[in-house]
């Protein structure tokens, strides 16, 4: 009888130790790094004024260990950090016209962030990270380099002479760059002028 009780207690002890071991060896999800960049950009070369999709893939997910993935952008030109989205919820770049969408299907390992269109100011470090891992962040970061074309000017070959108090029209095409041209012209001129509703 004593042997039987000892055997039963031994089995219970082994089961308990195995349970503790399995609990301590819980598989922690991580991001897929089979691609050297981690975050996949489509197209590979993002361009201002065009759409772009970023994708993060999380591996080692289990049915009982679902995770949320968030996105943030550390913008280069002004150093601001934008918390963009979590799963399908978008927090930034929605006003006045939405140009950012996030997508994730419940049983998928892939999370997507879709810009349409990209802006020249979106240059910076784009990070996707697990939103519910506690203090230790599990994340991937990739530099988002938004390519843009130079300003293309369309004008006549003749100079335009304007007297003080008079107005004139000059046409140019803006592609993904800020209105720095007007500021440069203003620096060499005493004439006030209006570009796209902005007074210089």
mmCIF file of N, CA and C in Angstrom, residues 38-134:
data_model
loop_
_atom_site.group_PDB
_atom_site.id
_atom_site.type_symbol
_atom_site.label_atom_id
_atom_site.label_comp_id
_atom_site.label_asym_id
_atom_site.label_seq_id
_atom_site.Cartn_x
_atom_site.Cartn_y
_atom_site.Cartn_z
ATOM 1 N N UNK A 38 13.244 42.634 -42.970
ATOM 2 C CA UNK A 38 12.227 42.437 -41.944
ATOM 3 C C UNK A 38 10.876 42.966 -42.378
ATOM 4 N N UNK A 39 10.736 44.290 -42.442
ATOM 5 C CA UNK A 39 9.518 44.918 -42.956
ATOM 6 C C UNK A 39 9.618 44.944 -44.480
ATOM 7 N N UNK A 40 8.599 44.423 -45.147
ATOM 8 C CA UNK A 40 8.605 44.351 -46.608
ATOM 9 C C UNK A 40 7.870 45.567 -47.176
ATOM 10 N N UNK A 41 8.499 46.259 -48.112
ATOM 11 C CA UNK A 41 7.872 47.392 -48.800
ATOM 12 C C UNK A 41 7.452 46.955 -50.203
ATOM 13 N N UNK A 42 6.252 47.347 -50.594
ATOM 14 C CA UNK A 42 5.758 47.103 -51.951
ATOM 15 C C UNK A 42 5.123 48.399 -52.461
ATOM 16 N N UNK A 43 5.738 49.072 -53.440
ATOM 17 C CA UNK A 43 6.927 48.685 -54.193
ATOM 18 C C UNK A 43 8.202 48.801 -53.356
ATOM 19 N N UNK A 44 9.269 48.206 -53.855
ATOM 20 C CA UNK A 44 10.536 48.204 -53.134
ATOM 21 C C UNK A 44 11.081 49.615 -52.971
ATOM 22 N N UNK A 45 10.875 50.458 -53.985
ATOM 23 C CA UNK A 45 11.324 51.858 -53.926
ATOM 24 C C UNK A 45 10.094 52.757 -53.779
ATOM 25 N N UNK A 46 9.767 53.168 -52.546
ATOM 26 C CA UNK A 46 8.583 54.022 -52.334
ATOM 27 C C UNK A 46 8.800 55.412 -52.936
ATOM 28 N N UNK A 47 7.752 55.933 -53.571
ATOM 29 C CA UNK A 47 7.847 57.248 -54.206
ATOM 30 C C UNK A 47 6.738 58.170 -53.711
ATOM 31 N N UNK A 48 7.077 59.438 -53.532
ATOM 32 C CA UNK A 48 6.088 60.434 -53.117
ATOM 33 C C UNK A 48 4.997 60.534 -54.170
ATOM 34 N N UNK A 49 3.764 60.664 -53.703
ATOM 35 C CA UNK A 49 2.632 60.793 -54.607
ATOM 36 C C UNK A 49 2.065 59.458 -55.063
ATOM 37 N N UNK A 50 2.721 58.340 -54.710
ATOM 38 C CA UNK A 50 2.240 57.017 -55.087
ATOM 39 C C UNK A 50 1.878 56.223 -53.833
ATOM 40 N N UNK A 51 1.211 55.086 -54.031
ATOM 41 C CA UNK A 51 0.830 54.249 -52.889
ATOM 42 C C UNK A 51 1.974 53.303 -52.526
ATOM 43 N N UNK A 52 1.976 52.851 -51.261
ATOM 44 C CA UNK A 52 2.991 51.924 -50.782
ATOM 45 C C UNK A 52 2.397 51.095 -49.654
ATOM 46 N N UNK A 53 2.705 49.803 -49.631
ATOM 47 C CA UNK A 53 2.255 48.914 -48.567
ATOM 48 C C UNK A 53 3.455 48.349 -47.831
ATOM 49 N N UNK A 54 3.413 48.410 -46.496
ATOM 50 C CA UNK A 54 4.436 47.800 -45.651
ATOM 51 C C UNK A 54 3.829 46.566 -44.985
ATOM 52 N N UNK A 55 4.620 45.498 -44.879
ATOM 53 C CA UNK A 55 4.118 44.259 -44.274
ATOM 54 C C UNK A 55 5.074 43.739 -43.216
ATOM 55 N N UNK A 56 4.513 43.355 -42.056
ATOM 56 C CA UNK A 56 5.250 42.670 -40.999
ATOM 57 C C UNK A 56 4.632 41.294 -40.802
ATOM 58 N N UNK A 57 5.476 40.290 -40.571
ATOM 59 C CA UNK A 57 4.994 38.935 -40.328
ATOM 60 C C UNK A 57 5.470 38.470 -38.959
ATOM 61 N N UNK A 58 4.524 37.955 -38.153
ATOM 62 C CA UNK A 58 4.842 37.450 -36.817
ATOM 63 C C UNK A 58 4.807 35.929 -36.861
ATOM 64 N N UNK A 59 5.856 35.292 -36.352
ATOM 65 C CA UNK A 59 5.911 33.831 -36.317
ATOM 66 C C UNK A 59 5.829 33.348 -34.871
ATOM 67 N N UNK A 60 5.611 32.043 -34.713
ATOM 68 C CA UNK A 60 5.465 31.383 -33.413
ATOM 69 C C UNK A 60 4.213 31.838 -32.679
ATOM 70 N N UNK A 61 3.174 32.192 -33.434
ATOM 71 C CA UNK A 61 1.886 32.489 -32.817
ATOM 72 C C UNK A 61 1.136 31.186 -32.572
ATOM 73 N N UNK A 62 0.442 31.099 -31.466
ATOM 74 C CA UNK A 62 -0.400 29.944 -31.173
ATOM 75 C C UNK A 62 -1.839 30.418 -31.028
ATOM 76 N N UNK A 63 -2.830 29.532 -31.192
ATOM 77 C CA UNK A 63 -4.240 29.949 -31.080
ATOM 78 C C UNK A 63 -4.554 30.639 -29.758
ATOM 79 N N UNK A 64 -3.867 30.211 -28.686
ATOM 80 C CA UNK A 64 -4.131 30.833 -27.384
ATOM 81 C C UNK A 64 -3.229 32.006 -27.086
ATOM 82 N N UNK A 65 -2.423 32.403 -28.032
ATOM 83 C CA UNK A 65 -1.461 33.483 -27.795
ATOM 84 C C UNK A 65 -1.547 34.498 -28.932
ATOM 85 N N UNK A 66 -2.717 35.071 -29.108
ATOM 86 C CA UNK A 66 -2.917 36.067 -30.157
ATOM 87 C C UNK A 66 -2.279 37.383 -29.732
ATOM 88 N N UNK A 67 -1.710 38.088 -30.662
ATOM 89 C CA UNK A 67 -1.037 39.343 -30.376
ATOM 90 C C UNK A 67 -1.590 40.463 -31.245
ATOM 91 N N UNK A 68 -1.389 41.678 -30.780
ATOM 92 C CA UNK A 68 -1.698 42.866 -31.576
ATOM 93 C C UNK A 68 -0.379 43.475 -32.036
ATOM 94 N N UNK A 69 -0.393 43.983 -33.263
ATOM 95 C CA UNK A 69 0.795 44.643 -33.809
ATOM 96 C C UNK A 69 0.466 46.107 -34.060
ATOM 97 N N UNK A 70 1.351 46.987 -33.612
ATOM 98 C CA UNK A 70 1.194 48.428 -33.817
ATOM 99 C C UNK A 70 2.291 48.937 -34.741
ATOM 100 N N UNK A 71 2.046 50.126 -35.288
ATOM 101 C CA UNK A 71 3.007 50.777 -36.195
ATOM 102 C C UNK A 71 3.288 52.185 -35.687
ATOM 103 N N UNK A 72 4.538 52.611 -35.815
ATOM 104 C CA UNK A 72 4.872 54.009 -35.518
ATOM 105 C C UNK A 72 5.907 54.497 -36.525
ATOM 106 N N UNK A 73 5.912 55.811 -36.714
ATOM 107 C CA UNK A 73 6.845 56.456 -37.638
ATOM 108 C C UNK A 73 7.601 57.536 -36.891
ATOM 109 N N UNK A 74 8.941 57.414 -36.868
ATOM 110 C CA UNK A 74 9.799 58.462 -36.310
ATOM 111 C C UNK A 74 10.270 59.312 -37.484
ATOM 112 N N UNK A 75 9.570 60.435 -37.686
ATOM 113 C CA UNK A 75 9.793 61.234 -38.881
ATOM 114 C C UNK A 75 11.143 61.944 -38.815
ATOM 115 N N UNK A 76 11.848 61.929 -39.940
ATOM 116 C CA UNK A 76 13.208 62.453 -39.958
ATOM 117 C C UNK A 76 13.263 63.972 -39.938
ATOM 118 N N UNK A 77 12.386 64.647 -40.697
ATOM 119 C CA UNK A 77 12.567 66.090 -40.894
ATOM 120 C C UNK A 77 12.300 66.914 -39.639
ATOM 121 N N UNK A 78 11.405 66.439 -38.745
ATOM 122 C CA UNK A 78 11.127 67.226 -37.537
ATOM 123 C C UNK A 78 11.289 66.430 -36.241
ATOM 124 N N UNK A 79 11.667 65.140 -36.358
ATOM 125 C CA UNK A 79 11.910 64.328 -35.168
ATOM 126 C C UNK A 79 10.659 63.861 -34.444
ATOM 127 N N UNK A 80 9.479 64.134 -34.990
ATOM 128 C CA UNK A 80 8.236 63.734 -34.324
ATOM 129 C C UNK A 80 7.995 62.234 -34.465
ATOM 130 N N UNK A 81 7.356 61.652 -33.431
ATOM 131 C CA UNK A 81 6.986 60.239 -33.459
ATOM 132 C C UNK A 81 5.471 60.144 -33.594
ATOM 133 N N UNK A 82 5.017 59.440 -34.616
ATOM 134 C CA UNK A 82 3.589 59.256 -34.869
ATOM 135 C C UNK A 82 3.220 57.798 -34.616
ATOM 136 N N UNK A 83 2.259 57.578 -33.712
ATOM 137 C CA UNK A 83 1.717 56.234 -33.496
ATOM 138 C C UNK A 83 0.592 56.055 -34.505
ATOM 139 N N UNK A 84 0.863 55.251 -35.534
ATOM 140 C CA UNK A 84 0.021 55.230 -36.726
ATOM 141 C C UNK A 84 -1.199 54.339 -36.599
ATOM 142 N N UNK A 85 -1.021 53.094 -36.140
ATOM 143 C CA UNK A 85 -2.126 52.134 -36.193
ATOM 144 C C UNK A 85 -1.841 50.945 -35.284
ATOM 145 N N UNK A 86 -2.917 50.250 -34.901
ATOM 146 C CA UNK A 86 -2.837 48.950 -34.237
ATOM 147 C C UNK A 86 -3.841 48.031 -34.901
ATOM 148 N N UNK A 87 -3.365 46.890 -35.386
ATOM 149 C CA UNK A 87 -4.215 45.945 -36.122
ATOM 150 C C UNK A 87 -4.922 46.661 -37.274
ATOM 151 N N UNK A 88 -6.265 46.828 -37.187
ATOM 152 C CA UNK A 88 -7.011 47.488 -38.266
ATOM 153 C C UNK A 88 -7.372 48.941 -37.938
ATOM 154 N N UNK A 89 -6.960 49.429 -36.781
ATOM 155 C CA UNK A 89 -7.343 50.780 -36.336
ATOM 156 C C UNK A 89 -6.238 51.785 -36.667
ATOM 157 N N UNK A 90 -6.611 52.844 -37.379
ATOM 158 C CA UNK A 90 -5.665 53.884 -37.795
ATOM 159 C C UNK A 90 -5.860 55.118 -36.916
ATOM 160 N N UNK A 91 -4.746 55.714 -36.457
ATOM 161 C CA UNK A 91 -4.807 56.867 -35.556
ATOM 162 C C UNK A 91 -4.308 58.160 -36.181
ATOM 163 N N UNK A 92 -3.565 58.086 -37.292
ATOM 164 C CA UNK A 92 -2.947 59.274 -37.878
ATOM 165 C C UNK A 92 -3.257 59.362 -39.365
ATOM 166 N N UNK A 93 -2.979 60.553 -39.924
ATOM 167 C CA UNK A 93 -3.075 60.804 -41.360
ATOM 168 C C UNK A 93 -4.473 60.496 -41.896
ATOM 169 N N UNK A 94 -5.489 60.946 -41.151
ATOM 170 C CA UNK A 94 -6.880 60.725 -41.574
ATOM 171 C C UNK A 94 -7.573 62.025 -41.973
ATOM 172 N N UNK A 95 -7.003 63.169 -41.598
ATOM 173 C CA UNK A 95 -7.634 64.456 -41.871
ATOM 174 C C UNK A 95 -6.690 65.354 -42.657
ATOM 175 N N UNK A 96 -7.180 66.166 -43.591
ATOM 176 C CA UNK A 96 -8.584 66.268 -44.009
ATOM 177 C C UNK A 96 -9.023 65.107 -44.899
ATOM 178 N N UNK A 97 -8.058 64.423 -45.529
ATOM 179 C CA UNK A 97 -8.385 63.263 -46.359
ATOM 180 C C UNK A 97 -7.545 62.085 -45.878
ATOM 181 N N UNK A 98 -8.178 60.944 -45.660
ATOM 182 C CA UNK A 98 -7.441 59.779 -45.182
ATOM 183 C C UNK A 98 -6.474 59.276 -46.253
ATOM 184 N N UNK A 99 -5.240 59.043 -45.827
ATOM 185 C CA UNK A 99 -4.232 58.495 -46.739
ATOM 186 C C UNK A 99 -3.468 57.339 -46.102
ATOM 187 N N UNK A 100 -4.038 56.762 -45.035
ATOM 188 C CA UNK A 100 -3.388 55.659 -44.341
ATOM 189 C C UNK A 100 -4.426 54.632 -43.913
ATOM 190 N N UNK A 101 -4.134 53.340 -44.193
ATOM 191 C CA UNK A 101 -5.022 52.240 -43.812
ATOM 192 C C UNK A 101 -4.186 51.127 -43.202
ATOM 193 N N UNK A 102 -4.776 50.385 -42.274
ATOM 194 C CA UNK A 102 -4.110 49.224 -41.674
ATOM 195 C C UNK A 102 -5.011 48.010 -41.853
ATOM 196 N N UNK A 103 -4.379 46.845 -42.036
ATOM 197 C CA UNK A 103 -5.176 45.640 -42.287
ATOM 198 C C UNK A 103 -4.532 44.418 -41.636
ATOM 199 N N UNK A 104 -5.380 43.621 -40.963
ATOM 200 C CA UNK A 104 -4.946 42.345 -40.402
ATOM 201 C C UNK A 104 -6.156 41.424 -40.283
ATOM 202 N N UNK A 105 -6.009 40.211 -40.801
ATOM 203 C CA UNK A 105 -7.062 39.199 -40.646
ATOM 204 C C UNK A 105 -6.766 38.369 -39.406
ATOM 205 N N UNK A 106 -7.826 37.960 -38.706
ATOM 206 C CA UNK A 106 -7.713 37.355 -37.375
ATOM 207 C C UNK A 106 -6.737 36.183 -37.323
ATOM 208 N N UNK A 107 -6.792 35.275 -38.272
ATOM 209 C CA UNK A 107 -5.959 34.077 -38.218
ATOM 210 C C UNK A 107 -4.696 34.187 -39.077
ATOM 211 N N UNK A 108 -4.349 35.395 -39.451
ATOM 212 C CA UNK A 108 -3.177 35.605 -40.297
ATOM 213 C C UNK A 108 -1.964 36.004 -39.452
ATOM 214 N N UNK A 109 -0.784 35.707 -39.965
ATOM 215 C CA UNK A 109 0.458 36.124 -39.319
ATOM 216 C C UNK A 109 0.967 37.451 -39.887
ATOM 217 N N UNK A 110 0.249 38.008 -40.857
ATOM 218 C CA UNK A 110 0.699 39.211 -41.555
ATOM 219 C C UNK A 110 -0.099 40.442 -41.123
ATOM 220 N N UNK A 111 0.629 41.548 -40.942
ATOM 221 C CA UNK A 111 0.013 42.848 -40.658
ATOM 222 C C UNK A 111 0.454 43.818 -41.751
ATOM 223 N N UNK A 112 -0.489 44.636 -42.243
ATOM 224 C CA UNK A 112 -0.210 45.524 -43.364
ATOM 225 C C UNK A 112 -0.493 46.973 -42.973
ATOM 226 N N UNK A 113 0.326 47.881 -43.521
ATOM 227 C CA UNK A 113 0.092 49.316 -43.408
ATOM 228 C C UNK A 113 0.166 49.880 -44.821
ATOM 229 N N UNK A 114 -0.897 50.590 -45.232
ATOM 230 C CA UNK A 114 -1.008 51.040 -46.625
ATOM 231 C C UNK A 114 -1.098 52.559 -46.678
ATOM 232 N N UNK A 115 -0.116 53.182 -47.342
ATOM 233 C CA UNK A 115 -0.108 54.628 -47.571
ATOM 234 C C UNK A 115 -0.636 54.891 -48.982
ATOM 235 N N UNK A 116 -1.570 55.811 -49.127
ATOM 236 C CA UNK A 116 -2.057 56.171 -50.461
ATOM 237 C C UNK A 116 -2.601 57.602 -50.444
ATOM 238 N N UNK A 117 -1.767 58.591 -50.826
ATOM 239 C CA UNK A 117 -0.398 58.447 -51.332
ATOM 240 C C UNK A 117 0.630 58.668 -50.227
ATOM 241 N N UNK A 118 1.869 58.331 -50.542
ATOM 242 C CA UNK A 118 2.987 58.687 -49.675
ATOM 243 C C UNK A 118 3.284 60.165 -49.823
ATOM 244 N N UNK A 119 3.745 60.773 -48.747
ATOM 245 C CA UNK A 119 4.153 62.174 -48.781
ATOM 246 C C UNK A 119 5.668 62.238 -48.607
ATOM 247 N N UNK A 120 6.261 63.285 -49.161
ATOM 248 C CA UNK A 120 7.714 63.474 -49.022
ATOM 249 C C UNK A 120 8.125 63.529 -47.557
ATOM 250 N N UNK A 121 7.241 64.028 -46.695
ATOM 251 C CA UNK A 121 7.550 64.156 -45.273
ATOM 252 C C UNK A 121 7.477 62.835 -44.515
ATOM 253 N N UNK A 122 7.060 61.750 -45.164
ATOM 254 C CA UNK A 122 6.967 60.452 -44.485
ATOM 255 C C UNK A 122 8.326 59.783 -44.307
ATOM 256 N N UNK A 123 9.378 60.406 -44.765
ATOM 257 C CA UNK A 123 10.722 59.829 -44.599
ATOM 258 C C UNK A 123 11.046 59.678 -43.108
ATOM 259 N N UNK A 124 11.563 58.496 -42.746
ATOM 260 C CA UNK A 124 11.943 58.266 -41.353
ATOM 261 C C UNK A 124 11.957 56.783 -41.030
ATOM 262 N N UNK A 125 12.088 56.452 -39.751
ATOM 263 C CA UNK A 125 12.126 55.064 -39.304
ATOM 264 C C UNK A 125 10.707 54.553 -39.055
ATOM 265 N N UNK A 126 10.309 53.547 -39.823
ATOM 266 C CA UNK A 126 8.998 52.910 -39.660
ATOM 267 C C UNK A 126 9.192 51.653 -38.824
ATOM 268 N N UNK A 127 8.421 51.535 -37.741
ATOM 269 C CA UNK A 127 8.561 50.411 -36.814
ATOM 270 C C UNK A 127 7.235 49.682 -36.664
ATOM 271 N N UNK A 128 7.276 48.341 -36.742
ATOM 272 C CA UNK A 128 6.120 47.547 -36.325
ATOM 273 C C UNK A 128 6.539 46.811 -35.054
ATOM 274 N N UNK A 129 5.631 46.725 -34.085
ATOM 275 C CA UNK A 129 5.998 46.135 -32.806
ATOM 276 C C UNK A 129 4.804 45.448 -32.171
ATOM 277 N N UNK A 130 5.079 44.404 -31.389
ATOM 278 C CA UNK A 130 4.019 43.728 -30.651
ATOM 279 C C UNK A 130 3.512 44.669 -29.568
ATOM 280 N N UNK A 131 2.205 44.865 -29.545
ATOM 281 C CA UNK A 131 1.640 45.909 -28.689
ATOM 282 C C UNK A 131 1.418 45.460 -27.252
ATOM 283 N N UNK A 132 1.521 44.173 -26.969
ATOM 284 C CA UNK A 132 1.157 43.694 -25.621
ATOM 285 C C UNK A 132 2.203 42.715 -25.083
ATOM 286 N N UNK A 133 3.456 43.151 -25.058
ATOM 287 C CA UNK A 133 4.526 42.289 -24.545
ATOM 288 C C UNK A 133 5.081 42.786 -23.215
ATOM 289 N N UNK A 134 4.449 43.768 -22.613
ATOM 290 C CA UNK A 134 4.956 44.303 -21.355
ATOM 291 C C UNK A 134 6.072 45.299 -21.584
#
